[in-house]
PDB file of C-alpha atoms and ligand atoms in Angstrom:
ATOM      1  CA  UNK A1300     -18.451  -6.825 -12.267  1.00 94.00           C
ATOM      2  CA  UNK A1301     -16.619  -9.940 -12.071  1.00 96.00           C
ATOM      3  CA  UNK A1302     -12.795 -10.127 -13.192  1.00 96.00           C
ATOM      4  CA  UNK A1303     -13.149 -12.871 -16.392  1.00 96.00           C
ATOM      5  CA  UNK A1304     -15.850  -9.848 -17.570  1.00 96.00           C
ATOM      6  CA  UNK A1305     -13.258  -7.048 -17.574  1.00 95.00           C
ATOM      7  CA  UNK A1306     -10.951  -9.255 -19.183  1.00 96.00           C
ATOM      8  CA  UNK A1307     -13.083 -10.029 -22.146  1.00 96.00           C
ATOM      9  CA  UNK A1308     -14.193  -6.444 -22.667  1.00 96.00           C
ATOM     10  CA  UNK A1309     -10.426  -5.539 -23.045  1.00 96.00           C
ATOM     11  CA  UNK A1310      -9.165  -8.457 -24.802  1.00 96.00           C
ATOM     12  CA  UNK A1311      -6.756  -8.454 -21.787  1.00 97.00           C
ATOM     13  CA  UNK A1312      -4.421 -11.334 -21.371  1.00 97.00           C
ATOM     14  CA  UNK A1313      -4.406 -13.436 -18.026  1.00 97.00           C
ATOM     15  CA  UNK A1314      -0.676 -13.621 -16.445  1.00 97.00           C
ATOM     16  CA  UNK A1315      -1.912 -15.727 -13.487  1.00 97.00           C
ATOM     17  CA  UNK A1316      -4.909 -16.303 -11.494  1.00 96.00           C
ATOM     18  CA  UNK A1317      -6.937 -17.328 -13.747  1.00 94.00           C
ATOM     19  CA  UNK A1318      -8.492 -19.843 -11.500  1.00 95.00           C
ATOM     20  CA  UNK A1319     -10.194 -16.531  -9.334  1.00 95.00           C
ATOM     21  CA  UNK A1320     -10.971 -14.390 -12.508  1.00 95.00           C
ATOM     22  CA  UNK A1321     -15.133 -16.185 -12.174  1.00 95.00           C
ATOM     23  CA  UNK A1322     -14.751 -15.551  -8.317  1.00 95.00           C
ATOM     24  CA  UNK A1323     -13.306 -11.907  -7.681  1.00 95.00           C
ATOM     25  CA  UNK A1324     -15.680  -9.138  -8.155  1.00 95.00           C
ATOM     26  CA  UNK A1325     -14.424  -5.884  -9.215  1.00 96.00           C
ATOM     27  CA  UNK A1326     -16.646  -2.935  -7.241  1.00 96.00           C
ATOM     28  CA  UNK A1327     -14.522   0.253  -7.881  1.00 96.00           C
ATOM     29  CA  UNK A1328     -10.967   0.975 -10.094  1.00 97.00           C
ATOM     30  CA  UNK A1329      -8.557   3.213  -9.756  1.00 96.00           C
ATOM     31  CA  UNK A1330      -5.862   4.481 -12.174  1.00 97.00           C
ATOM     32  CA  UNK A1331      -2.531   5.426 -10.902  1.00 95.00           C
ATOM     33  CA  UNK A1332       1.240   5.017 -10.822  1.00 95.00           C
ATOM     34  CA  UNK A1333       1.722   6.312  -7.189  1.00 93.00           C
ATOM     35  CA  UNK A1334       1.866   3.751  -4.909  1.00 92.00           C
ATOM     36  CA  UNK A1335       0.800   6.216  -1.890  1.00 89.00           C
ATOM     37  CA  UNK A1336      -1.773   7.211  -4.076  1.00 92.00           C
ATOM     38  CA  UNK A1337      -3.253   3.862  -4.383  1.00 95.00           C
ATOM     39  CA  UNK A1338      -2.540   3.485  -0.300  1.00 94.00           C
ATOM     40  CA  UNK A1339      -4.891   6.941   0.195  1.00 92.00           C
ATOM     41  CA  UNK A1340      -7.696   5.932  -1.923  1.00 92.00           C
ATOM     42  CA  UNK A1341      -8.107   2.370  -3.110  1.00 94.00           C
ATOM     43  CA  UNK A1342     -10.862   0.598  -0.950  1.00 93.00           C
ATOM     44  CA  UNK A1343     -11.123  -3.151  -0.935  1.00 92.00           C
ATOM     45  CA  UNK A1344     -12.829  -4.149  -4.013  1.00 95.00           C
ATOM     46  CA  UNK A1345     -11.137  -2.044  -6.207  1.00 97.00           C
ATOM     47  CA  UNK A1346      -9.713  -3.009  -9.954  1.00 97.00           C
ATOM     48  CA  UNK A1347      -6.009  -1.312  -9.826  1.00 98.00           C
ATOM     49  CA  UNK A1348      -4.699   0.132 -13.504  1.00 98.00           C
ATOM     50  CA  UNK A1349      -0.895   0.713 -13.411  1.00 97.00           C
ATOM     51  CA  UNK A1350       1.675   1.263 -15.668  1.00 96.00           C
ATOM     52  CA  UNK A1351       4.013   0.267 -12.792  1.00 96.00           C
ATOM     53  CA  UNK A1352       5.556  -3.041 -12.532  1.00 96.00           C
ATOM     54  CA  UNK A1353       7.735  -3.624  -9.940  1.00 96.00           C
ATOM     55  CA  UNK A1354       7.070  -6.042  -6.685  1.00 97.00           C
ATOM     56  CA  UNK A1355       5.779  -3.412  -4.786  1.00 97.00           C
ATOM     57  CA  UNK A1356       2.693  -2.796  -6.437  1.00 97.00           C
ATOM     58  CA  UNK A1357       1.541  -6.501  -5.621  1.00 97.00           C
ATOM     59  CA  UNK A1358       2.408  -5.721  -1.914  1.00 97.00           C
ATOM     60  CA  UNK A1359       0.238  -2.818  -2.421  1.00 96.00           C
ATOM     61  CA  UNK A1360      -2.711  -4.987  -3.424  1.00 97.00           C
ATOM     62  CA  UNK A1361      -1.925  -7.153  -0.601  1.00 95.00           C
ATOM     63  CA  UNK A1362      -2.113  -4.533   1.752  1.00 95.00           C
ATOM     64  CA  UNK A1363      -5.478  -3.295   0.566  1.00 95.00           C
ATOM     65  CA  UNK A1364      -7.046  -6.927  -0.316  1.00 94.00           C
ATOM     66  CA  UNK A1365      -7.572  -5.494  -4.230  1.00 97.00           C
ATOM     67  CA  UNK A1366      -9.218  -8.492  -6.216  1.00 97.00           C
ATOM     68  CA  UNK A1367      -6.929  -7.875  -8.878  1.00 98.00           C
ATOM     69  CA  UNK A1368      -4.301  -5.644 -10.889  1.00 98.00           C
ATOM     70  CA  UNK A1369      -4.198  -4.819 -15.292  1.00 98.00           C
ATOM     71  CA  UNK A1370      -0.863  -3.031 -16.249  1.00 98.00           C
ATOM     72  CA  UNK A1371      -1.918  -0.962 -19.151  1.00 97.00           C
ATOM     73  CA  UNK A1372      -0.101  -0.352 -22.132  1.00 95.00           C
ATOM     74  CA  UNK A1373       1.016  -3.894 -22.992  1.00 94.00           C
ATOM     75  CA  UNK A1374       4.098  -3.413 -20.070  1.00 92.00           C
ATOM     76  CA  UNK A1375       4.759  -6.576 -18.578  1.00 95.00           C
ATOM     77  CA  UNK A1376       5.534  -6.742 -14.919  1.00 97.00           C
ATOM     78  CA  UNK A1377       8.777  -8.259 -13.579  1.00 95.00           C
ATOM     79  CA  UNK A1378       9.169 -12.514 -12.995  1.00 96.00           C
ATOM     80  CA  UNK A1379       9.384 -12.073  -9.183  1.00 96.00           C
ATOM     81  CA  UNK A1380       6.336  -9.698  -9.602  1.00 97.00           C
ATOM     82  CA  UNK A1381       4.306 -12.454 -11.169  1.00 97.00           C
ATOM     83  CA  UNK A1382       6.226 -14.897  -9.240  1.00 97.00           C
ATOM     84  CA  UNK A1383       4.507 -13.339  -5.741  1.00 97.00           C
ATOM     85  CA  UNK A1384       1.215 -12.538  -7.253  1.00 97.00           C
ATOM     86  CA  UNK A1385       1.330 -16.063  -8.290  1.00 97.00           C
ATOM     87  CA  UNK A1386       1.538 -17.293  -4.598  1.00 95.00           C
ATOM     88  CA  UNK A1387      -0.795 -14.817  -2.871  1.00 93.00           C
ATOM     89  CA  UNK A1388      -3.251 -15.876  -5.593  1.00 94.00           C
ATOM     90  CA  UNK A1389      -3.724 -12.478  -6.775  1.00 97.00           C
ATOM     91  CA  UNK A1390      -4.832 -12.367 -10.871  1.00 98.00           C
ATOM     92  CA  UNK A1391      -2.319 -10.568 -12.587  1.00 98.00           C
ATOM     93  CA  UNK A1392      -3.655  -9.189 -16.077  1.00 98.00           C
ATOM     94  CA  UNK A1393      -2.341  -7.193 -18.860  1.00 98.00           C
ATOM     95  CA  UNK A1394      -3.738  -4.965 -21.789  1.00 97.00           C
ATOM     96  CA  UNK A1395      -1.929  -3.340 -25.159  1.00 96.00           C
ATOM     97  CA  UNK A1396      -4.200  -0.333 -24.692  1.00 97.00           C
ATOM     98  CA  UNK A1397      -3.548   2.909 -22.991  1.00 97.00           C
ATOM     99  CA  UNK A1398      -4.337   4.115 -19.414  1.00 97.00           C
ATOM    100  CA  UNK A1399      -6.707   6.323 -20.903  1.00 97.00           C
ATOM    101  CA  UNK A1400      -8.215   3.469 -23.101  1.00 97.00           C
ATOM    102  CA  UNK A1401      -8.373   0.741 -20.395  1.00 97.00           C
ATOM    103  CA  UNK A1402     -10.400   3.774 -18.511  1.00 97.00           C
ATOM    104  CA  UNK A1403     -13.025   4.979 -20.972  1.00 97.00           C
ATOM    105  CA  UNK A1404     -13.775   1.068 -21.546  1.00 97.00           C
ATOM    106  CA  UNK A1405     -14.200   0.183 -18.281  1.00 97.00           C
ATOM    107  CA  UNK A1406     -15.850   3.839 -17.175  1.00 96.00           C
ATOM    108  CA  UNK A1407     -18.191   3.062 -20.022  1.00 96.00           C
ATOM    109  CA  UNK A1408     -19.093  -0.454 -18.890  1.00 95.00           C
ATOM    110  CA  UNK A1409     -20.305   1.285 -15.513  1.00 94.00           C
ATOM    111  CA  UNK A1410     -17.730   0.419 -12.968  1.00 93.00           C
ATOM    112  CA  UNK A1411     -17.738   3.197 -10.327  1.00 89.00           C
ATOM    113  CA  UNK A1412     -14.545   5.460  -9.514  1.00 90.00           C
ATOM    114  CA  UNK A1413     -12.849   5.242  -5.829  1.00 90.00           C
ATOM    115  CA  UNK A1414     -14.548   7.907  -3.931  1.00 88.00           C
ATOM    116  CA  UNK A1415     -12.836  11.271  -3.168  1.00 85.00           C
ATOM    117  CA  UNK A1416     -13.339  11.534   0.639  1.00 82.00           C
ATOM    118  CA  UNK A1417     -12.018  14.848  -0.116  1.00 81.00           C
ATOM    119  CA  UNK A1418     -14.869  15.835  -2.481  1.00 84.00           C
ATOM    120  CA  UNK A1419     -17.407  14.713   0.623  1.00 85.00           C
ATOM    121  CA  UNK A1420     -17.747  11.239  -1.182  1.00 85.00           C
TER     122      UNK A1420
ATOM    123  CA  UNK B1214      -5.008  -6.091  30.893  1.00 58.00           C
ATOM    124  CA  UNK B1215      -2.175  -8.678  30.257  1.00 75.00           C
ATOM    125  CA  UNK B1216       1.024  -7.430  28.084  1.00 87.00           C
ATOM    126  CA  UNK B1217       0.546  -6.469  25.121  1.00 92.00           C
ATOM    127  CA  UNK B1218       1.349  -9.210  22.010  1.00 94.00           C
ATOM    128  CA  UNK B1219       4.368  -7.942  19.749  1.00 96.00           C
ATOM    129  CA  UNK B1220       5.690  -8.595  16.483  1.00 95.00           C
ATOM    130  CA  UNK B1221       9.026  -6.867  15.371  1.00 96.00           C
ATOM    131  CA  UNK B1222      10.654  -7.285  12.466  1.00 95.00           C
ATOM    132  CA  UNK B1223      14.212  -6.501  11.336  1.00 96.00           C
ATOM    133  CA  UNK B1224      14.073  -3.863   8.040  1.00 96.00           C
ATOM    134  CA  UNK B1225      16.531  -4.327   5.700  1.00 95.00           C
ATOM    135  CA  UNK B1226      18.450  -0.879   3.571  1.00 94.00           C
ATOM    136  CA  UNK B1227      17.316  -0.412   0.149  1.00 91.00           C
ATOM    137  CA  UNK B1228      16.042  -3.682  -0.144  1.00 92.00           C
ATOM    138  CA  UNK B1229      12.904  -3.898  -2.760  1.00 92.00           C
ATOM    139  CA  UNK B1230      12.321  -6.870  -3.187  1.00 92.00           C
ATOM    140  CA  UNK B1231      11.968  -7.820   0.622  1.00 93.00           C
ATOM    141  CA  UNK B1232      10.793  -4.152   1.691  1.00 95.00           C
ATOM    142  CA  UNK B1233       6.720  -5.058   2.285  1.00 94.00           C
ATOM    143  CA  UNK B1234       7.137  -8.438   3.853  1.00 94.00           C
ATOM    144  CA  UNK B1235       7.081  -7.563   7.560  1.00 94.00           C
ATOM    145  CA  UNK B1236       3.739  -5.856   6.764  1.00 96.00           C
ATOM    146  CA  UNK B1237       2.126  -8.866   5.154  1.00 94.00           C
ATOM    147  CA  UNK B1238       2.937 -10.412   8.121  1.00 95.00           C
ATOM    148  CA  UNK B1239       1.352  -8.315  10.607  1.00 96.00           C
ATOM    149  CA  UNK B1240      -1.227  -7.956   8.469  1.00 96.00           C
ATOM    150  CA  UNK B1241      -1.938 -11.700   9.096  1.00 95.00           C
ATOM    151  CA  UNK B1242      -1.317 -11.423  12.654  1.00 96.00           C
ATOM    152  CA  UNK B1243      -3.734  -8.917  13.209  1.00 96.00           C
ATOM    153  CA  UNK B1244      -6.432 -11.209  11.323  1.00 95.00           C
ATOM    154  CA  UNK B1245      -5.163 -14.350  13.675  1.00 95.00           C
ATOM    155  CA  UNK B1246      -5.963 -12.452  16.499  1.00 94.00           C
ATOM    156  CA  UNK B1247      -9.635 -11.619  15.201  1.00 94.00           C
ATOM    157  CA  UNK B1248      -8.985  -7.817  15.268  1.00 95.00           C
ATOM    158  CA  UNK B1249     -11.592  -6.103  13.035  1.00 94.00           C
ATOM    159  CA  UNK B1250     -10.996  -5.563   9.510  1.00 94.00           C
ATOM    160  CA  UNK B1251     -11.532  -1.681   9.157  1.00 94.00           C
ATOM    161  CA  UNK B1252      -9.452  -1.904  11.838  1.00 96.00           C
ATOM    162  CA  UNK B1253      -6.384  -3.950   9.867  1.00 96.00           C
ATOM    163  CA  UNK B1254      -6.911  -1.787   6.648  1.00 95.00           C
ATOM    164  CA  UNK B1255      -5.984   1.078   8.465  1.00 97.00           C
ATOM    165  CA  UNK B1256      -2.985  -0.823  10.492  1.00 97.00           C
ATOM    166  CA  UNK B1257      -1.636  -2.512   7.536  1.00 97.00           C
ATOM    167  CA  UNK B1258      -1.575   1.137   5.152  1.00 97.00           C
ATOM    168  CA  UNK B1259       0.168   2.691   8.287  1.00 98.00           C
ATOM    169  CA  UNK B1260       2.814  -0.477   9.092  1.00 98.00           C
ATOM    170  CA  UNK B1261       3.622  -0.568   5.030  1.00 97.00           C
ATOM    171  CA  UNK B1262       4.165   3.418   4.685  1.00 97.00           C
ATOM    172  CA  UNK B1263       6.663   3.286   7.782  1.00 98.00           C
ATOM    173  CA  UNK B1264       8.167   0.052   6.635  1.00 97.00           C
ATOM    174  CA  UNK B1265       8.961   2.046   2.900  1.00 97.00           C
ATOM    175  CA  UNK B1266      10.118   5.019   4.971  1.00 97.00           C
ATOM    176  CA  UNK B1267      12.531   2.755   6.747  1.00 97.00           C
ATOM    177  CA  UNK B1268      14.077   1.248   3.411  1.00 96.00           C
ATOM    178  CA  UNK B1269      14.070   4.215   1.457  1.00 96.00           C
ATOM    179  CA  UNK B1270      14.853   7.343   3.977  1.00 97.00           C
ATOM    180  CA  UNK B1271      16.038   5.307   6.994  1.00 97.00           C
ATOM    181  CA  UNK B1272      19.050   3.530   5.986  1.00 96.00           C
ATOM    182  CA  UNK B1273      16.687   0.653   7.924  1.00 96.00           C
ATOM    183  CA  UNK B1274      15.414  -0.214  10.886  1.00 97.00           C
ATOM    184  CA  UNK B1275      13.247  -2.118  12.968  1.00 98.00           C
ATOM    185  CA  UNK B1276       9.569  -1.998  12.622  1.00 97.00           C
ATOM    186  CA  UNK B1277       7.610  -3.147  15.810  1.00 98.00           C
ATOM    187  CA  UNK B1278       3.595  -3.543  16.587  1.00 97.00           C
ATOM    188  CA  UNK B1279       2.742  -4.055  19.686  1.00 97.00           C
ATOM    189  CA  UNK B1280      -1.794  -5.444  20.110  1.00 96.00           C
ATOM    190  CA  UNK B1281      -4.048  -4.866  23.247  1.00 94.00           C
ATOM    191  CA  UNK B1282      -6.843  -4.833  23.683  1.00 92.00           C
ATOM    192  CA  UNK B1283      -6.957  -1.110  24.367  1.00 94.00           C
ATOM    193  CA  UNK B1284      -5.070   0.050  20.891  1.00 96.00           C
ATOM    194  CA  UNK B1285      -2.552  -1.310  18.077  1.00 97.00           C
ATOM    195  CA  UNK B1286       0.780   0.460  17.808  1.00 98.00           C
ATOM    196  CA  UNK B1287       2.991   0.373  15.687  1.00 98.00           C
ATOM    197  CA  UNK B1288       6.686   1.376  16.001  1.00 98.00           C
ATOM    198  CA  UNK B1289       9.138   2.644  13.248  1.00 98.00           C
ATOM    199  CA  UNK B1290      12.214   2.748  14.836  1.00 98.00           C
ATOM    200  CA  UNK B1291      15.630   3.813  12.516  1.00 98.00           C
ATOM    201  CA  UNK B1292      19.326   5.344  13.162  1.00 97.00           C
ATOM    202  CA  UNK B1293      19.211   6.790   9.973  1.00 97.00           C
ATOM    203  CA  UNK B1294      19.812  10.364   8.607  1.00 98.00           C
ATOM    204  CA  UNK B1295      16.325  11.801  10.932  1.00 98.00           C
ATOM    205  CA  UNK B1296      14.053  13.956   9.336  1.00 98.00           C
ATOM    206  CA  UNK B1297      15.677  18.396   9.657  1.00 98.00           C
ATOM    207  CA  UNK B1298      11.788  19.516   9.983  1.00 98.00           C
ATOM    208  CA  UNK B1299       8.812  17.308  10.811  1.00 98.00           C
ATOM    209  CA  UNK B1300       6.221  19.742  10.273  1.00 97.00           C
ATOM    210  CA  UNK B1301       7.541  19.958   6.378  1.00 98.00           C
ATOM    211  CA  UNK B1302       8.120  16.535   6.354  1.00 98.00           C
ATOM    212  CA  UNK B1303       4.492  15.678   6.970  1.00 98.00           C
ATOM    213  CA  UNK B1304       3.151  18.049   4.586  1.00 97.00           C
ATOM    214  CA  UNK B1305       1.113  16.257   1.179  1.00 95.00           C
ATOM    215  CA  UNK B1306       3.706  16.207  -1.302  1.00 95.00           C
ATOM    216  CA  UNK B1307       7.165  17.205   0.787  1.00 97.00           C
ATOM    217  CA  UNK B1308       9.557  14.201  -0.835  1.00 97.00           C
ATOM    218  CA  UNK B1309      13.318  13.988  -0.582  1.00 97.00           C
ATOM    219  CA  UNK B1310      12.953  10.588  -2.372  1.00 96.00           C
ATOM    220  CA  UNK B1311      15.111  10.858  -5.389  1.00 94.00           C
ATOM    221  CA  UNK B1312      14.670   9.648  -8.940  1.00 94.00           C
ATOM    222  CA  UNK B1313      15.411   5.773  -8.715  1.00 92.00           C
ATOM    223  CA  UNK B1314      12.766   5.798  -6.029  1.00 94.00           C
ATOM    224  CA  UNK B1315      10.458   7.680  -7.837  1.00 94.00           C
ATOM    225  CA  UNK B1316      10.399   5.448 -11.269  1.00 93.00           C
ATOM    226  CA  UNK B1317       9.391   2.879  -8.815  1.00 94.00           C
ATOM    227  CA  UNK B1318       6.314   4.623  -7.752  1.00 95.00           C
ATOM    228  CA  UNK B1319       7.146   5.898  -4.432  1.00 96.00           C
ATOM    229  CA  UNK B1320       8.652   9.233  -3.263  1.00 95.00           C
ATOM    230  CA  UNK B1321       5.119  11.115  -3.944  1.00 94.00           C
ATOM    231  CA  UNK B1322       5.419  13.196  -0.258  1.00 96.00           C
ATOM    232  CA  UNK B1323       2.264  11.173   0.957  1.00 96.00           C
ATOM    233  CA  UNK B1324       3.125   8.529   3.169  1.00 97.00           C
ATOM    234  CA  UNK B1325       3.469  10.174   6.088  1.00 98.00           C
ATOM    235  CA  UNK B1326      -0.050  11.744   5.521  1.00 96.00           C
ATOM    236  CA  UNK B1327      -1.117   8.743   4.985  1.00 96.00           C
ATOM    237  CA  UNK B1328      -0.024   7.301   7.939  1.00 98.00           C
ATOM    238  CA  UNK B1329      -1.588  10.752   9.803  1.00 97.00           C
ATOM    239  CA  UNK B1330      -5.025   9.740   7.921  1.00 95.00           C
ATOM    240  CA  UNK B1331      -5.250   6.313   9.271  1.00 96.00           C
ATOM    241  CA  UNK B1332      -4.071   6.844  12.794  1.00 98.00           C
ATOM    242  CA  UNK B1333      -5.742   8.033  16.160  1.00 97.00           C
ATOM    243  CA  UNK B1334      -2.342   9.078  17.589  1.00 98.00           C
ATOM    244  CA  UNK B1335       0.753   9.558  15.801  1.00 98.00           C
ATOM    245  CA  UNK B1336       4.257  10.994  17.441  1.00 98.00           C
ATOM    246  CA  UNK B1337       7.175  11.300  14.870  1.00 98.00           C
ATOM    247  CA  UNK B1338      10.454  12.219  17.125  1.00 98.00           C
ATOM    248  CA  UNK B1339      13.766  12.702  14.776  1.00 98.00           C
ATOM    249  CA  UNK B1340      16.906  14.255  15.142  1.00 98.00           C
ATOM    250  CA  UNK B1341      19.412  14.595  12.270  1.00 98.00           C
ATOM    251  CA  UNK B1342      22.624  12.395  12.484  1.00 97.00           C
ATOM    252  CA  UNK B1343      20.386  10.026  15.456  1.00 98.00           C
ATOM    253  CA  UNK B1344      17.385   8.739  13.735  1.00 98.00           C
ATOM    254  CA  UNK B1345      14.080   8.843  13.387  1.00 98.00           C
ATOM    255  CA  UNK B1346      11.033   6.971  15.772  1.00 98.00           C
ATOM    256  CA  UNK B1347       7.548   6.855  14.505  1.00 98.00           C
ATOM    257  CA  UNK B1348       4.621   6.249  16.756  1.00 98.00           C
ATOM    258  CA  UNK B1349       0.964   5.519  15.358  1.00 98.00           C
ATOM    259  CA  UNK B1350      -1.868   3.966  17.363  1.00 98.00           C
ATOM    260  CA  UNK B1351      -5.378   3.056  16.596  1.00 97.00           C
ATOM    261  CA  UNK B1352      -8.040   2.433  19.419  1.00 96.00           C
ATOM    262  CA  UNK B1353      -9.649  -0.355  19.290  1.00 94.00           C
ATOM    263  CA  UNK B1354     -12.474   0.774  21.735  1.00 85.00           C
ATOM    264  CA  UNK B1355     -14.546   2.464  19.185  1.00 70.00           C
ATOM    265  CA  UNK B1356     -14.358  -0.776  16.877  1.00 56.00           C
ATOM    266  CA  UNK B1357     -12.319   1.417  14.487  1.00 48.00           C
ATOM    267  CA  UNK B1358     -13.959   2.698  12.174  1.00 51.00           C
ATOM    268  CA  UNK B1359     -12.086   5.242  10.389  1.00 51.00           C
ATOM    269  CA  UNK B1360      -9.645   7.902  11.754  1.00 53.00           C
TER     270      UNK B1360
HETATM  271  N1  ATP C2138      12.615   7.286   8.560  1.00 72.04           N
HETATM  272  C1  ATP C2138      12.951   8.410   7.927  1.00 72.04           C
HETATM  273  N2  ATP C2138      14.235   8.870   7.997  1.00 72.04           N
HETATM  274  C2  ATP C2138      14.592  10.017   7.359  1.00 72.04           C
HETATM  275  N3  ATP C2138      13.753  10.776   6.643  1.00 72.04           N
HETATM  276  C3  ATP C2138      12.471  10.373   6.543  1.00 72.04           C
HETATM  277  C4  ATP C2138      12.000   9.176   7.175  1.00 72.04           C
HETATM  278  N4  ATP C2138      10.683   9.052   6.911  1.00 72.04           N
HETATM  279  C5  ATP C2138      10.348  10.105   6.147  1.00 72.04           C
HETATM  280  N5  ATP C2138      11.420  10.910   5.928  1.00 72.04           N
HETATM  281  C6  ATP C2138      11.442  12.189   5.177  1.00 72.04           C
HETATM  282  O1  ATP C2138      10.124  12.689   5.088  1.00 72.04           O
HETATM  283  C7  ATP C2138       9.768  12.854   3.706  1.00 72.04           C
HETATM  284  C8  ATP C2138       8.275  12.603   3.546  1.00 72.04           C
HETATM  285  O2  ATP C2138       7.955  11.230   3.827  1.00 72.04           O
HETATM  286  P1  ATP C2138       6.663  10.595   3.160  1.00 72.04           P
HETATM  287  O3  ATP C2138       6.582   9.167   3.573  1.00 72.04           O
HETATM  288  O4  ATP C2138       5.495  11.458   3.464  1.00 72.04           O
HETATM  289  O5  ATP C2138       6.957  10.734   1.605  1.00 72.04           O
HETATM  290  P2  ATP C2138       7.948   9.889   0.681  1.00 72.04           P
HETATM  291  O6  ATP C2138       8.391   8.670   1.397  1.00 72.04           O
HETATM  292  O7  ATP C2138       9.008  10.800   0.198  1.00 72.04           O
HETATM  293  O8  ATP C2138       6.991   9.498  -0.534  1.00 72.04           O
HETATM  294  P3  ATP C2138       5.807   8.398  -0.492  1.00 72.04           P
HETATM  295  O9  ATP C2138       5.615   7.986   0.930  1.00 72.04           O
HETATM  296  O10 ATP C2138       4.630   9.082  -1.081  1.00 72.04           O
HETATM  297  O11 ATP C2138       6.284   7.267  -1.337  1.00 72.04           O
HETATM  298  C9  ATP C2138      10.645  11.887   2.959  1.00 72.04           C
HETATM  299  O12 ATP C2138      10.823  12.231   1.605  1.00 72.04           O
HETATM  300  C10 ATP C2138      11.961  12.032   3.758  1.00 72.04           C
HETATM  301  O13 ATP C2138      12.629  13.219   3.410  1.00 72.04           O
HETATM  302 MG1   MG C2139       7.019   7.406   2.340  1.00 72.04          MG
END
C-alpha cells in the first residue's frame, strides 16, 4: 500500500515528504518504541509506528531504508528530527490516534506484520 | 588481495544528536563500492548498534570498517569503563543503560544480540578500567545472505 493511502485512511497529517508519499510503498509495519527492537525486526519496506521522537529514530529508518515513519498519538517529533528527515527525504507523518488505533486501522486495511523469525516466519 | 579499504570515524561522548552519523556514512560507502545489499543491511544494523554502544556505555571511541573482498569488519574500539562480564552482557535484555537513555528508546539489552544476529564472526574483548574492542565480520563469499 502506498504512503498518501495510509495517510488518508488515518486522517494523518504530512510533516515532510510529501513529494514521496505517491512513490513509497508500504509492504509491512511495525509498532514499537525500542529502537533495537525496530533494528531486530523491521525489514526494508516496513511502515514504522512510534511514539518516540527523538533524532535517532530517523537514523533508525535510515539504517533500515524504511519508506516512512507515523508518530502516534498526536506527539510531534523534535525540529532537528524533522529537520534530518527533511534532507534524507524520508516522509515524516503524524496521527492524534493511539498506537493501538493507528494498528487496528492499518491491520484492518490488510498490511502484513514484520515476520517473527523466531516464530519460523 | 590488495589492502583492505577503511573508513574510521571519530565517536563523540553522549552526543545524540551526532551519535548515527558515522553509520550513515558507511552505509553509503558500502553501496559506492557495489557491495550487496543484504549484505549492507546487516553491516549497517551492526556499525549503528556499536556506534550507540560507544556514545552511551563507552565514554566514546573510534568506530572503524575495514572492506575486502574476502569480508567487512567492523571495529568498535573505546577506553571506556569495559564491560565486568561479556557473557551477561550479551544476553537479550542485560542493560546497564539508565533512565535518560531509556526515554530515548535505547537501553533495551539487545544491541549486542543484535549485532551477534547479523554477524558471521564477532569477538568482544573488554577489561574494566581499559576499554572495550568489538570485532564483527561478515563474509562476503557466500553473497551474504543472512547470518
Ligand atoms: N562499549 C561498551 N563499554 C562498556 N559497556 C558496554 C559497551 N557496550 C555494551 N556495554 C554493556 O553491555 C550492556 C548490553 O549492551 P547492549 O548493546 O546489548 O544493550 P544496551 O546498549 O544496554 O541497550 P540497546 O542496545 O538495546 O539500546 C550495556 O547495557 C552495557 O552495560
Ligand atoms: Mg546497545
Amino acid at each position: 500500500m502506498k504512503v498518501q493511502k495510509l495517510a488518508e485512511l488515518l486522517g494523518a497529517k504530512v510533516l515532510c515528504g510529501a513529494e514521496k508519499l505517491e512513490t513509497a510503498e508500504v509492504d509491512y509495519v511495525y509498532a514499537a518504541d525500542l529502537m533495537s527492537d525496530v533494528l531486530a525486526f523491521a525489514l526494508p519496506g516496513t511502515l514504522l509506528l512510534t511514539g518516540l521522537t527523538n533524532i535517532q529514530i530517523i537514523r533508525t529508518a535510515q539504517m533500515l531504508d524504511l519508506p516512512a515513519i507515523l508518530f502516534v498519538r498526536g506527539k510531534h517529533p523534535q525540529e532537528e528530527t524533522v529537520r534530518l528527515a527533511s534532507q534524507v527525504g524520508l516522509p515524516l507523518l503524524i496521527s492524534d490516534k493511539s498506537m493501538y488505533e493507528t494498528s487496528g486501522i492499518i491491520f484492518q486495511a490488510g498490511v502484513a506484520p514484520c515476520p517473527i523469525p523466531e516464530r519460523g516466519e | 588481495m590488495g589492502a583492505p579499504y577503511v573508513v574510521e570515524f571519530e565517536i563523540a561522548k553522549d552526543d545524540f544528536l551526532a551519535a548515527g552519523e558515522g553509520s550513515g556514512s558507511v552505509k553509503d560507502t558500502l553501496k559506492m563500492l557495489g557491495i550487496p545489499s543484504a549484505v549492507i543491511r546487516r553491516a549497517a544494523i551492526i556499525t549503528y548498534e556499536a556506534e550507540m554502544n560507544l556514545v552511551i556505555h563507552g565514554g566514546g571511541g573510534v568506530l572503524k570498517i575495514l572492506i575486502s573482498p574476502e569480508k567487512v569488519e567492523i571495529v568498535a574500539r573505546d577506553d571506556g569503563p569495559g564491560i565486568p562480564d561479556v557473557e551477561l552482557a550479551m544476553r537479550e535484555g542485560f542493560s546497564t543503560a539508565p533512565d535518560r537513555i531509556r526515554e530515548m528508546g535505547f537501553g533495551a539489552g539487545m544491541g549486542l544480540p543484535n549485532i551477534k544476529r547479523n554477524a558471521d564472526s564477532l569477538e568482544i574483548e573488554s577489561a574494566v578500567g581499559v576499554g572495550t574492542t568489538l570485532t564483527a565480520s561478515i563474509d562476503l563469499s557466500g553473497e551474504g545472505g543472512p547470518a
